Amino acid sequence: MGHTLLSLLGFFLLNLLYRGQAQDAVLTIEPNWTTFFTGESVTFKCDITGDKDSDWYYTIYNQHREVFSSSKQKSRTLHSLATGDSGEYQCLFQHGGSTTSSNTIYLTVSDTPQPVLTVSPSWPSPGASVTLNCSVDHPSAGWSFYWYKAVPQKSYYSYSYELLPGSYNGTKQGLFIIDGQTHTAGYVCRAGRGDPVYYTSYSKPVFFWSGDMNSAASLTVSPDSVQHFTKTSVSLSCEGNSTEWRVMRFSQPDNLLPCSIWGTMTGSTCTITRRRLSGVFWCESETGQFSNAVNITKDDGDIILVSPVRPVAEGLPVTLSCKFKTENVYNADFYKNDKLIQNDTRRELTISAVSKSDEGFYKCKRRDSADGRTSPESWFSVKSPPGTGKDSQFPILLIVGLLCGVLLIILLLLFLYRYRKSKDSCYSRSQRTNQGPATDHMINQDEIQNMPEYSTLLHGDRCLYETIGGPVEAGNAGASNEPEESLYINVAADQ
Ligand SMILES: *[C@@H]1O[C@H](CO)[C@@H](O)[C@H](O)[C@H]1NC(C)=O
Ligand SMILES: *[C@@H]1O[C@H](CO)[C@@H](O)[C@H](O)[C@H]1NC(C)=O
Ligand SMILES: *[C@@H]1O[C@H](CO)[C@@H](O)[C@H](O)[C@H]1NC(C)=O
Ligand SMILES: *[C@@H]1O[C@H](CO)[C@@H](O)[C@H](O)[C@H]1NC(C)=O
Ligand SMILES: *[C@@H]1O[C@H](CO)[C@@H](O)[C@H](O)[C@H]1NC(C)=O
């Protein structure tokens, strides 16, 4: 008896448990991410599985704080998330007198990330392929990447960003390859996800630099040297296809500042007013022009190596010299890539015709100084002479190809024109001259006109034959009574 009661109770409890399981109270979120960013939205969905009865009320809590009050709405959206919205979320289900709690979901809301863009190589050779690498926090958050070109803006030293073709819908990869980079140019990236797209901030602009002049813009450094003494007045002049220039300076780690901060801009010339200043300098204009870039240093030091700022073309002569802060003159040793390459009494290193192998890091050293005073090291860059480089070979080939194409078309047109003219005249002539002696290769014109694909060819041949054989025939004119319509083929065999 007691046993029966107990087992009944057990069955009842089991049944309850089973019913409880069948009626799972579930909280899900949409989109199904674990990390959100400030400004994004999230939708909470409260669901009772296995219950068609709709008389439930739902309340959503974040750590016991009511986020959405009791309502019959199953699904609620939290807009413009802030970092304070992070935490454990739960849905409370109420039906009549009973209440049930859902699973909990932990949400993290992080600050909007700022991607970091890196480029390589920073100094590409003309026409090389270059790579942009956009990296962002939470890399597995399902980002797409958007790529932009930086265009200088009038106000202060800002840029506007132009979406690059090929990244309208974003790229899945955080890498973007640009083929044929020739000039100095700046790029920016940002990431985005979701629909509508939620964007991160933009990265800082990053530049590819070209040491070589281009026709649209150029920067000249005066005096022409990579290294300068603190006392030297160094000026940077912009020239080219713009009336308004600004000179920018980049220095590690990521300092991008215009001349107005570290120098004086007069017209299109910037004079460095700081005693010490190093970095990469270039000119840019609102019309989107960027000049060649120079990497120069103005610093304390008793010795400098005077070397050209711009790459020197192969085959040209170049002279590197050693300068001393004091007026005294000393002998100097020259080093390339830390190897002594000249230690005589000349104070200059002269290369009569530079070649690619002369490229490298150069420095000079005062020979008689006990402490071995040395200049800083400078990169000496060599470029291909005009007309032989990969960059210039391509347009030349293109132009030659185009010219050949145009020439061919002209020749073809001329030929067709002449052919038409001669065909017209041949036709009338053939009626007069084709009365010459019959040869063994004769075809009736009617037969030929029934084979249209051959007729043109034959007309042509006949004309050729006539031009060659005309005079001979003319001599025999009237000697035979061949039908007027006959004509000759197989010209080569006849001649
Ligand atoms: C949500 O994501 C988790 C883990 O990322 C996964 O286990 C779960 O199945 C997803 N739920 C839905 C409804 O997509
Ligand atoms: C891109 O940059 C990130 C972060 O600097 C780095 O971890 C990753 O290896 C880079 N990817 C490539 C292909 O260079
Ligand atoms: C980009 O998105 C638009 C609209 O969303 C679509 O029509 C187009 O086909 C997409 N382009 C590519 C290359 O996927
Ligand atoms: C100079 O600028 C004008 C107008 O912006 C442009 O049409 C022209 O092609 C540019 N010339 C060069 C050499 O870049
Ligand atoms: C500029 O030149 C110096 C000395 O050669 C070098 O250390 C530095 O990395 C260069 N800067 C850039 C941005 O290329």
PDB file of N, CA and C and ligand atoms in Angstrom, residues 118 133 135 175, ligand 2:
ATOM      1  N   THR A 118      48.950  48.440 -41.903  1.00  0.00           N
ATOM      2  CA  THR A 118      50.392  48.438 -42.193  1.00  0.00           C
ATOM      3  C   THR A 118      50.556  48.202 -43.686  1.00  0.00           C
ATOM      4  N   ASN A 133      47.732  45.715 -45.056  1.00  0.00           N
ATOM      5  CA  ASN A 133      47.321  44.737 -44.055  1.00  0.00           C
ATOM      6  C   ASN A 133      46.529  45.453 -42.966  1.00  0.00           C
ATOM      7  N   SER A 135      44.540  45.181 -39.578  1.00  0.00           N
ATOM      8  CA  SER A 135      44.256  44.256 -38.481  1.00  0.00           C
ATOM      9  C   SER A 135      43.396  44.966 -37.445  1.00  0.00           C
ATOM     10  N   LEU A 175      43.681  41.665 -46.045  1.00  0.00           N
ATOM     11  CA  LEU A 175      44.819  42.019 -46.913  1.00  0.00           C
ATOM     12  C   LEU A 175      44.282  42.552 -48.231  1.00  0.00           C
TER      13      LEU A 175
HETATM   14  C1  LIG B   2      49.097  41.549 -40.818  1.00  0.00           C
HETATM   15  O1  LIG B   2      49.335  42.286 -39.630  1.00  0.00           O
HETATM   16  C2  LIG B   2      49.131  41.534 -38.441  1.00  0.00           C
HETATM   17  C3  LIG B   2      49.287  42.455 -37.268  1.00  0.00           C
HETATM   18  O2  LIG B   2      50.370  43.301 -37.383  1.00  0.00           O
HETATM   19  C4  LIG B   2      50.120  40.368 -38.410  1.00  0.00           C
HETATM   20  O3  LIG B   2      49.914  39.600 -37.250  1.00  0.00           O
HETATM   21  C5  LIG B   2      49.908  39.519 -39.639  1.00  0.00           C
HETATM   22  O4  LIG B   2      50.867  38.493 -39.680  1.00  0.00           O
HETATM   23  C6  LIG B   2      50.017  40.355 -40.894  1.00  0.00           C
HETATM   24  N1  LIG B   2      49.662  39.523 -42.016  1.00  0.00           N
HETATM   25  C7  LIG B   2      50.444  39.412 -43.080  1.00  0.00           C
HETATM   26  C8  LIG B   2      49.973  38.478 -44.147  1.00  0.00           C
HETATM   27  O5  LIG B   2      51.473  40.034 -43.211  1.00  0.00           O
END
